[in-house]
PDB file of C-alpha atoms in Angstrom:
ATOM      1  CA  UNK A 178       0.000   0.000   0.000  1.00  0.00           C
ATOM      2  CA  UNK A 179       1.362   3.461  -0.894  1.00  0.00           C
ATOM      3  CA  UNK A 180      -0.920   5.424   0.422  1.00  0.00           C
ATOM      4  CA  UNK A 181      -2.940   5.348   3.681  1.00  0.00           C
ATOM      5  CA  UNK A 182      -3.301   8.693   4.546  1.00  0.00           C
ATOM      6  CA  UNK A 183      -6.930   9.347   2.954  1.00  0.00           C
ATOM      7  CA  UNK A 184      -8.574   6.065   4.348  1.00  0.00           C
ATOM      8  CA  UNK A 185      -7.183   7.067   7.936  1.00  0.00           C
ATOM      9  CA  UNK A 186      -9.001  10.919   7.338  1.00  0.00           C
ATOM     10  CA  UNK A 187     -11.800   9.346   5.865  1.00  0.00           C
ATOM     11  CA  UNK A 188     -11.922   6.344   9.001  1.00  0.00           C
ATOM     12  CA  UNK A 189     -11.478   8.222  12.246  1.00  0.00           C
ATOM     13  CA  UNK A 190     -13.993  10.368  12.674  1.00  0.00           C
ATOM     14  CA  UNK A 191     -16.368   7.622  12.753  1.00  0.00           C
ATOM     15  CA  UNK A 192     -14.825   6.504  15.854  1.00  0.00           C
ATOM     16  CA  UNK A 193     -16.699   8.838  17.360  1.00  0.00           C
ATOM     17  CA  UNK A 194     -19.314   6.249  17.902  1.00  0.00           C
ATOM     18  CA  UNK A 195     -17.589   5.035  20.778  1.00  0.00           C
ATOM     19  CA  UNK A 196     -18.365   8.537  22.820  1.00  0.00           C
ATOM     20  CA  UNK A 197     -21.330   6.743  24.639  1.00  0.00           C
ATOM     21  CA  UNK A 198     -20.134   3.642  25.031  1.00  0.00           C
ATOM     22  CA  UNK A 199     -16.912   4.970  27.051  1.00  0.00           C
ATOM     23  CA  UNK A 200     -19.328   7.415  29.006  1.00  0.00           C
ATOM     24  CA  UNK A 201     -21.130   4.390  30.049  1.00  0.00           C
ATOM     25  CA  UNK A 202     -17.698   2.338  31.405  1.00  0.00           C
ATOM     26  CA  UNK A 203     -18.056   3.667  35.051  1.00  0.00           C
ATOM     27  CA  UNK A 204     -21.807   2.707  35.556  1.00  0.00           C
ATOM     28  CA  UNK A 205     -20.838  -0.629  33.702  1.00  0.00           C
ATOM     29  CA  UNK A 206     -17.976  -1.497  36.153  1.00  0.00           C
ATOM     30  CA  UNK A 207     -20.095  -0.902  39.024  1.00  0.00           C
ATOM     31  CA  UNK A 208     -23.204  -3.401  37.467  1.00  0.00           C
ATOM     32  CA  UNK A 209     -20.741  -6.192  36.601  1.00  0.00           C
ATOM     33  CA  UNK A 210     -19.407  -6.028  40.204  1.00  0.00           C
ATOM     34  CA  UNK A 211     -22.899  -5.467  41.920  1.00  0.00           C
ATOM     35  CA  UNK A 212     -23.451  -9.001  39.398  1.00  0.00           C
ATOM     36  CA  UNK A 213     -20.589 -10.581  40.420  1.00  0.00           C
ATOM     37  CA  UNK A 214     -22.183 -11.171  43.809  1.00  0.00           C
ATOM     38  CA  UNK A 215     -24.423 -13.687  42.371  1.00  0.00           C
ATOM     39  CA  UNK A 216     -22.905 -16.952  42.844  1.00  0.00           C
ATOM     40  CA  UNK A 217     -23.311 -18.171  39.133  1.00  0.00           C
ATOM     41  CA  UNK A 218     -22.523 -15.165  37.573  1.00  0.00           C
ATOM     42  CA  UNK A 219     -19.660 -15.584  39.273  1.00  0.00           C
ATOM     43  CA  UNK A 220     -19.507 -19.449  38.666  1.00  0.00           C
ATOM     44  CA  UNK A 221     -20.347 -18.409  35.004  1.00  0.00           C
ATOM     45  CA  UNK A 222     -17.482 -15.852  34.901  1.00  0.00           C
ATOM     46  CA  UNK A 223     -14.807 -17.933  36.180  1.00  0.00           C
ATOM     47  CA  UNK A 224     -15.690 -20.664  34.653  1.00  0.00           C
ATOM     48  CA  UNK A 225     -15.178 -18.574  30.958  1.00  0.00           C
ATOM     49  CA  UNK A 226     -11.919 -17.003  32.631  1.00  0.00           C
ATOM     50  CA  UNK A 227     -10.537 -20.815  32.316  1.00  0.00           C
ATOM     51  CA  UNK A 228     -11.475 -21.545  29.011  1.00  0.00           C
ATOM     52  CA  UNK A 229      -8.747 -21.252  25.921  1.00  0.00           C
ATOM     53  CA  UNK A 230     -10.971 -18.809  24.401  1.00  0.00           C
ATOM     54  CA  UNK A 231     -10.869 -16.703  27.072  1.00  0.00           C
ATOM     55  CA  UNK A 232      -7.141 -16.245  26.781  1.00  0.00           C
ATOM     56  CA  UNK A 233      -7.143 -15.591  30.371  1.00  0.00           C
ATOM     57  CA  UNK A 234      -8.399 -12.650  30.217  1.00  0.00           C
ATOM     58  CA  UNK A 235     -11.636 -11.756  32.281  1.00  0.00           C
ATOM     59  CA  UNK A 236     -15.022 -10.219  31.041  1.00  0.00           C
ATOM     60  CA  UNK A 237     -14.233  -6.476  31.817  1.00  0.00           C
ATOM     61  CA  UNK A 238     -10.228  -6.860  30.001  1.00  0.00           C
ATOM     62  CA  UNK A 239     -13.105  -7.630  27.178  1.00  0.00           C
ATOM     63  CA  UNK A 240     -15.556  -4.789  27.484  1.00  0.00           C
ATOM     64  CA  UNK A 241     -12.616  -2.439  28.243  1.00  0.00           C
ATOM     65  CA  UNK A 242     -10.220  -3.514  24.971  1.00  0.00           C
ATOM     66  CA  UNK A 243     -12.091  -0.675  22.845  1.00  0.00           C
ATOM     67  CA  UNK A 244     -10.903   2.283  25.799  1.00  0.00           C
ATOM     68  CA  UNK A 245      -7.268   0.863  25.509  1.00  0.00           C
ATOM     69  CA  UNK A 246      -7.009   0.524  21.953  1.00  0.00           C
ATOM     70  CA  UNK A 247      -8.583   4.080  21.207  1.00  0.00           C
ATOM     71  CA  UNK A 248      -5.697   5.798  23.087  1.00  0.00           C
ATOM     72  CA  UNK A 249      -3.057   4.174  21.149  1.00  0.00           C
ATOM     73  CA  UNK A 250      -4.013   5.342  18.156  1.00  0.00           C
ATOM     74  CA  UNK A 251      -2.145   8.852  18.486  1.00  0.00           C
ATOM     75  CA  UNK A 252       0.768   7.209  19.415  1.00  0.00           C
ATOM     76  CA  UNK A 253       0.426   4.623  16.306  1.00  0.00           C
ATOM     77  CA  UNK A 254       0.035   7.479  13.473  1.00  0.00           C
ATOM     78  CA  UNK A 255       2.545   9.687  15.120  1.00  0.00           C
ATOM     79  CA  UNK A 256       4.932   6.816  14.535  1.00  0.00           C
ATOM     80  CA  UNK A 257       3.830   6.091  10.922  1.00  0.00           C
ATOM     81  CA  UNK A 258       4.340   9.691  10.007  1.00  0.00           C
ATOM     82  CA  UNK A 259       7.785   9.302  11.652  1.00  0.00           C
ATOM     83  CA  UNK A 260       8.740   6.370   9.191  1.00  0.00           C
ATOM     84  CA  UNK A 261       6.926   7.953   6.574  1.00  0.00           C
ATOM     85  CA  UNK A 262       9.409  10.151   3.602  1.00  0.00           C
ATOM     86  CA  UNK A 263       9.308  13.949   4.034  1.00  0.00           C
ATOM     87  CA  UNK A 264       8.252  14.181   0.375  1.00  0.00           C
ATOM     88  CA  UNK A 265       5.164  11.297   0.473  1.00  0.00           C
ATOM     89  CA  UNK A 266       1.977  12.944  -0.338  1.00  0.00           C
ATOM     90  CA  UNK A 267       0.902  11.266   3.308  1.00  0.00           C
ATOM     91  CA  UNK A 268       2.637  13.787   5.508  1.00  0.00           C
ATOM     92  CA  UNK A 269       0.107  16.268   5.392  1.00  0.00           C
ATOM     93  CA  UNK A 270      -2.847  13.475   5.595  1.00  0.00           C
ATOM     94  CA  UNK A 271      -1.155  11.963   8.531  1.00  0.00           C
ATOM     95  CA  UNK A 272      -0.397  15.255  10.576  1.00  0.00           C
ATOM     96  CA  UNK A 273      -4.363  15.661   9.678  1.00  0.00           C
ATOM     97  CA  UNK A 274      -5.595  12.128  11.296  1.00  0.00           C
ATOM     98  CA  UNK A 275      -3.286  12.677  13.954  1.00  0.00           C
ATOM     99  CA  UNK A 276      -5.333  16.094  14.950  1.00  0.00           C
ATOM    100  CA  UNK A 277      -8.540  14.251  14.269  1.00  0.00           C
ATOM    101  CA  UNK A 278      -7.746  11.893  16.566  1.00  0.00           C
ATOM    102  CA  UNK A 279      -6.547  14.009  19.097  1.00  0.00           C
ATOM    103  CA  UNK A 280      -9.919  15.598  18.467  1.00  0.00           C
ATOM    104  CA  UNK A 281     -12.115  12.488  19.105  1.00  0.00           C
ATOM    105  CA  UNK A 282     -10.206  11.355  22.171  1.00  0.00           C
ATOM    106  CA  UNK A 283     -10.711  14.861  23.867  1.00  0.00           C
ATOM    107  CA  UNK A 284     -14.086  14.963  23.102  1.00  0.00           C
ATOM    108  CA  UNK A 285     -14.519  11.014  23.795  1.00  0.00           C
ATOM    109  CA  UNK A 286     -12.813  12.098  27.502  1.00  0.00           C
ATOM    110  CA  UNK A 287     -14.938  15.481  27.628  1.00  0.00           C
ATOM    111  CA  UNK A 288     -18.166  13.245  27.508  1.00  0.00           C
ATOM    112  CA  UNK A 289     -16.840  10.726  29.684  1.00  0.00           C
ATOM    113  CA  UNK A 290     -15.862  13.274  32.225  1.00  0.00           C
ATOM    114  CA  UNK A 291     -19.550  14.534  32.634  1.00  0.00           C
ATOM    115  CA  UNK A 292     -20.870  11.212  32.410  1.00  0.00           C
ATOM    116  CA  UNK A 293     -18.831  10.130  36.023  1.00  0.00           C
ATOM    117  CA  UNK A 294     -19.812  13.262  37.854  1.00  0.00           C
ATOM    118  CA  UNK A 295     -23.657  12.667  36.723  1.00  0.00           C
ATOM    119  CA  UNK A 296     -22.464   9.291  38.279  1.00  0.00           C
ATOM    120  CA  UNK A 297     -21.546  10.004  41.664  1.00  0.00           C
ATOM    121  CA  UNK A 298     -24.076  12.919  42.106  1.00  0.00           C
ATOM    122  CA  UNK A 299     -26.814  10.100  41.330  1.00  0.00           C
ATOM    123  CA  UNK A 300     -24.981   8.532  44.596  1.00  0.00           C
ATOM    124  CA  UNK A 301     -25.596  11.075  46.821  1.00  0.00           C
ATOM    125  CA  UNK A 302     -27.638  10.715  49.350  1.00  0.00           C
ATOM    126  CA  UNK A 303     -28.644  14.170  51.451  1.00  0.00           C
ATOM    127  CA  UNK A 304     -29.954  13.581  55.230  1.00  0.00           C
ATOM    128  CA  UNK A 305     -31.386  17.224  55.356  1.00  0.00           C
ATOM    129  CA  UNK A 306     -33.039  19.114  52.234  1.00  0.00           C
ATOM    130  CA  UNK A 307     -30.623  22.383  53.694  1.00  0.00           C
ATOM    131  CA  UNK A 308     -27.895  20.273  51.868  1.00  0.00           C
ATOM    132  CA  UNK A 309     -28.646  20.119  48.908  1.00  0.00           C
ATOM    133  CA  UNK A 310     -27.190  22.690  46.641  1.00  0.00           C
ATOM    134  CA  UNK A 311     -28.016  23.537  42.912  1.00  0.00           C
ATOM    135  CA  UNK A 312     -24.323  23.758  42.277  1.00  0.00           C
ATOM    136  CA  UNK A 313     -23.816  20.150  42.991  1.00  0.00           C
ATOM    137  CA  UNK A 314     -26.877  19.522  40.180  1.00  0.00           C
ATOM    138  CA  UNK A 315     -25.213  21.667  38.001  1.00  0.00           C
ATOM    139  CA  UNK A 316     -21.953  20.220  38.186  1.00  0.00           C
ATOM    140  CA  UNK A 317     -20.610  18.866  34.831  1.00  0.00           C
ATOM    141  CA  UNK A 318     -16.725  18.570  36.156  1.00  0.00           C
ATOM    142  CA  UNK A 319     -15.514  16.272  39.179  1.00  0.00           C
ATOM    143  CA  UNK A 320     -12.199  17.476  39.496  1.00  0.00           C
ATOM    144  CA  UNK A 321     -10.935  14.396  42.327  1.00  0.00           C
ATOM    145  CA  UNK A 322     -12.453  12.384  44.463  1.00  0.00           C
ATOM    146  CA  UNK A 323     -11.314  10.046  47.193  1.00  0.00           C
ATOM    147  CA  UNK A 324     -11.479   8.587  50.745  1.00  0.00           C
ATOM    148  CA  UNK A 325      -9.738  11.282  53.296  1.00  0.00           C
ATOM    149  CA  UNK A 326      -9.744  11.422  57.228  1.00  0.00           C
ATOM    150  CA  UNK A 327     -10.914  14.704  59.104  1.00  0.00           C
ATOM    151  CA  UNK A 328      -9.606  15.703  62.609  1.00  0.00           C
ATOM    152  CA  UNK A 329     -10.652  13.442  64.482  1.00  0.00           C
ATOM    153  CA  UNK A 330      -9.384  10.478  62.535  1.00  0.00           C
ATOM    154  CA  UNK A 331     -13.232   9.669  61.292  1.00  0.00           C
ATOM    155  CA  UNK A 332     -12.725   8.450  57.089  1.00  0.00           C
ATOM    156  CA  UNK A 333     -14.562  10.185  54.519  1.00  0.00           C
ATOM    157  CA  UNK A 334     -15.013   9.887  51.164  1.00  0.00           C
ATOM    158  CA  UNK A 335     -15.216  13.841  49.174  1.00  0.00           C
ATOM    159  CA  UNK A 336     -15.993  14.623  46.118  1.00  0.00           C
ATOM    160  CA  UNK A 337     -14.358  18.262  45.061  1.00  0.00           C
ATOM    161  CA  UNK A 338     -16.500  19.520  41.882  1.00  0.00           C
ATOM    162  CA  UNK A 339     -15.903  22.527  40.072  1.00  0.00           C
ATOM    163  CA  UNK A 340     -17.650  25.071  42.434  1.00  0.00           C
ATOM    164  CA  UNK A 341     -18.242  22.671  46.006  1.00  0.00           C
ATOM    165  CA  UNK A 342     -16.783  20.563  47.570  1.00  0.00           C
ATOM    166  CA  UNK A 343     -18.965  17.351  49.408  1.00  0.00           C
ATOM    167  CA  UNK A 344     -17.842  15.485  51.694  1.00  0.00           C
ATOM    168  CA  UNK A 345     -19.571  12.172  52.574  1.00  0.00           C
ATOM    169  CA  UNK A 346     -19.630   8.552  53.971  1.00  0.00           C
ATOM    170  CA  UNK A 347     -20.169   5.870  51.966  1.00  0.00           C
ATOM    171  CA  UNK A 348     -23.094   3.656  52.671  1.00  0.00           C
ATOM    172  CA  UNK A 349     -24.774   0.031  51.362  1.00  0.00           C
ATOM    173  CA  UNK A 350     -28.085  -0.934  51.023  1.00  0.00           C
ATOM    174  CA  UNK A 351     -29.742  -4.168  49.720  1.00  0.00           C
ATOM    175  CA  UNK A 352     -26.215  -4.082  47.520  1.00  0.00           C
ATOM    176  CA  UNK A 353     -26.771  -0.714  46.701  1.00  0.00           C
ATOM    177  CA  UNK A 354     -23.752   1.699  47.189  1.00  0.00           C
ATOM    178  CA  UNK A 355     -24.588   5.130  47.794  1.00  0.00           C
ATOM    179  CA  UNK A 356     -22.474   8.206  49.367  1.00  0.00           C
ATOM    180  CA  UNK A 357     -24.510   9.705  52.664  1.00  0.00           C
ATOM    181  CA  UNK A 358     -23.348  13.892  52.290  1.00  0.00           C
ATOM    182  CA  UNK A 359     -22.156  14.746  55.819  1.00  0.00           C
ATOM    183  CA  UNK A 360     -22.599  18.240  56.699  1.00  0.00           C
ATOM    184  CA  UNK A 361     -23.067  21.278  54.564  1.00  0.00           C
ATOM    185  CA  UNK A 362     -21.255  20.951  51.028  1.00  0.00           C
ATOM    186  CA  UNK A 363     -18.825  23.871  51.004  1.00  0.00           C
ATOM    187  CA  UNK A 364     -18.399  26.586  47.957  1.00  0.00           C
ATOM    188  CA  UNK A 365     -14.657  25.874  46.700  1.00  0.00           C
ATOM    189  CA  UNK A 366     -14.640  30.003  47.041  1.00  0.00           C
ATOM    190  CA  UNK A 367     -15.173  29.700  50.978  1.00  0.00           C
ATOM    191  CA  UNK A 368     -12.635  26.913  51.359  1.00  0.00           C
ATOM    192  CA  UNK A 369      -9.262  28.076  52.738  1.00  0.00           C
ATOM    193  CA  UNK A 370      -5.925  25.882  51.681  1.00  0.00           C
ATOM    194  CA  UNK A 371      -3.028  25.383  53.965  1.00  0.00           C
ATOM    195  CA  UNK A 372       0.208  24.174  53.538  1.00  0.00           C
ATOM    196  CA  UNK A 373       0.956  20.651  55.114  1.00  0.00           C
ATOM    197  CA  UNK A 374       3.770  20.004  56.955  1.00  0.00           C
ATOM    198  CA  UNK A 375       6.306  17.228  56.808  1.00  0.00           C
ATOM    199  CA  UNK A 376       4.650  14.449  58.872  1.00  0.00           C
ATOM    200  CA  UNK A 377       1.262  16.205  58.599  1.00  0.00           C
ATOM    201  CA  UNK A 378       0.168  13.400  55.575  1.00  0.00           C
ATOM    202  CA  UNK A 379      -0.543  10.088  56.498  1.00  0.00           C
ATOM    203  CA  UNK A 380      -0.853   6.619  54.769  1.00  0.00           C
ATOM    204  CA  UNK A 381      -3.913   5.962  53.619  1.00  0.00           C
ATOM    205  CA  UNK A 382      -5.088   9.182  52.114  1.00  0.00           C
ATOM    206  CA  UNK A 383      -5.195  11.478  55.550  1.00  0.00           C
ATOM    207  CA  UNK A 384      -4.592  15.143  54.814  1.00  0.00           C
ATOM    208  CA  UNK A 385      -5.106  16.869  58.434  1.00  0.00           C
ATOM    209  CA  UNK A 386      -6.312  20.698  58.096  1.00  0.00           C
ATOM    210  CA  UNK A 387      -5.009  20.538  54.619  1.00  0.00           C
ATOM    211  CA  UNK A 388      -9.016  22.580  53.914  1.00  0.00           C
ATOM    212  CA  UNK A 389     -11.301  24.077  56.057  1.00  0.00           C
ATOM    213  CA  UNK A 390     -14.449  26.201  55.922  1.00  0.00           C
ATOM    214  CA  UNK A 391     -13.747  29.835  56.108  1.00  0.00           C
ATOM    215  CA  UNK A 392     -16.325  30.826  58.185  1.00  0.00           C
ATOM    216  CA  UNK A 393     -15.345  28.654  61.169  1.00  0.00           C
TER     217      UNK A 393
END
């Protein structure tokens, strides 16, 4: 082949089509574990984790081979334009896919993005209607999120969105995982950030005073 340079402008954009079904990866985890709880499912699974065709390799390596292979692509063309003569008519076709790419992954991670913060704020769970916040519901960013340990050593779980920050304690009922919002969600405008010092961090994802509520 001489020339591959049109087929690949022509052929990525329609990758595109996997926008949804990478959105959907984080809800999709969290049903195949919630099914892996049933005894044969998880007879099922295992028993198709042994089998040749299986390679070894269990369901989710499966339903998560398009993710992988989609951010390899940039990597792939960017090393076919490398190999490829200064003078082939493919240079400029190849710097093109490699944009378009570049284009579909951002957007393909964009989408994804929103879709895990509609996620979690589907979790929450609010034990007075004072906590509940229309920035939360508005939210379209989760910036991190992750188990941390207040003053008194108590673990929470927070969730730090663009404009609030929650913090919570994670909670299960009839197999259903949820996040319970302890106290008042705090505006990221009203938080106050310290330095920590050495020793202040602990194993385990403990960040003592490391944010606070201005107003206390």
């Amino acid at each position: 082949v001489e020339h591959i340079g049109h087929i690949l402008v022509s052929w990525l954009p329609g990758l595109n089509a996997y926008k949804g079904y990478c959105s959907n990866q984080l809800a999709a985890k969290a049903l195949l574990d919630q099914k892996k709880q049933d005894p044969r499912v998880q007879d099922f699974l295992q028993r198709c984790l042994e089998s040749p065709f299986s390679r070894k390799l269990d369901l989710w390596s499966f339903l998560d081979i398009p993710r992988s292979r989609l951010v390899k692509y940039p990597l792939l063309l960017k090393e076919i334009l490398r190999h490829t003569p200064k003078d082939h008519p493919d240079v400029q076709l190849l710097e093109e896919a490699i944009l378009i790419i570049q284009g579909v992954l951002s957007d393909i991670n964009l989408k994804k993005g929103e879709s895990e913060c509609q996620y979690y704020i589907d979790k929450l769970e609010y034990l007075d209607e004072k906590q509940k916040d229309p920035r939360i519901e508005a939210s379209k960013v989760l910036l991190c999120h992750g188990e941390l340990k207040n003053k008194n050593g108590h673990k929470l779980y927070i969730f730090l969105f663009q404009d609030i920050l929650v913090l919570t304690r994670p909670v299960t009922r009839n197999e259903r995982h949820s996040y319970q919002v302890y106290r008042q969600p705090i505006p990221v405008q009203e938080l106050v950030l310290e330095d920590l010092q050495d020793g202040d961090v602990r194993m385990g994802g403990s960040f003592r005073g490391a944010f606070s509520n201005s107003d206390k």
